[in-house]
Amino acid sequence: AQRVTQPEKLLSVFKGAPVELKCNYSYSGSPELFWYVQYSRQRLQLLLRHISRESIKGFTADLNKGETSFHLKKPFAQEEDSAMYYCALSGSAGNMLTFGGGTRLMVKP
Amino acid sequence: GAVVSQHPSWVICKSGTSVKIECRSLDFQATTMFWYRQFPKQSLMLMATSNEGSKATYEQGVEKDKFLINHASLTLSTLTVTSAHPEDSSFYICSASQQGWDTEAFFGQGTRLTVV
């Protein structure tokens, strides 16, 4: 069975502070990991995926298979980063996603 | 990116009635569509996977006779909640992807269903 855990429901930081949203997963095979973001009153959208290894809006995430983690990081948070962030996992059988519980990031001025 | 339109955005219905939710891919052909639901303060949970022209695959614990999914074309999938009850009140979201396991899934804006 595949499972995604986001231990923090709410993360509040000040503008300019570093941010790390934690994500841990369990999956027996080789997973593909994603971060999705949902800004206020907008639809869920892909932020980044581990296979592309690119940085979107200053966010990065590294897949650590040893720790089964895929934490999302940004060195300097901006107010516009305030949103709901979901970590998700896709197994090999198509791109059905298993989501974590989500973390609400609040960036204060 | 591609657009997935979900309709209606919200619906209130009486207990015992049926509700249909549509999910359309506007500018691409979606061979696969996924339906998720989200209870308050909980995560998105996959309900079923539908492939165009074939029967949907339901996740364990999801009643196929209650949540009817039809994916008759490459741009439209529908979810019908039959004989809705208050416990079916939830947020339902669809996502659609093009052919291939490695393609991105695009999400609809979701439908808030309230059964009274």
Tab-separated table of C-alpha atoms in Angstrom, chain A residues 6-7 13 31-32 38 49 66 71 75 78 91 96-97 103:
chain	number	residue	atom	x	y	z
A	6	GLN	CA	2.576	15.442	5.903
A	7	PRO	CA	3.089	15.880	9.636
A	13	VAL	CA	6.668	31.800	8.884
A	31	PRO	CA	7.599	6.050	-6.616
A	32	GLU	CA	7.181	9.285	-8.420
A	38	GLN	CA	-3.676	25.277	-4.141
A	49	ARG	CA	7.825	16.625	-9.595
A	66	GLY	CA	16.849	6.304	2.432
A	71	HIS	CA	10.509	17.678	1.691
A	75	PRO	CA	15.218	29.628	1.177
A	78	GLN	CA	7.255	35.312	0.062
A	91	GLY	CA	3.162	4.334	-8.307
A	96	MET	CA	-3.334	7.923	-9.941
A	97	LEU	CA	-2.178	9.919	-6.985
A	103	THR	CA	0.039	21.649	4.881
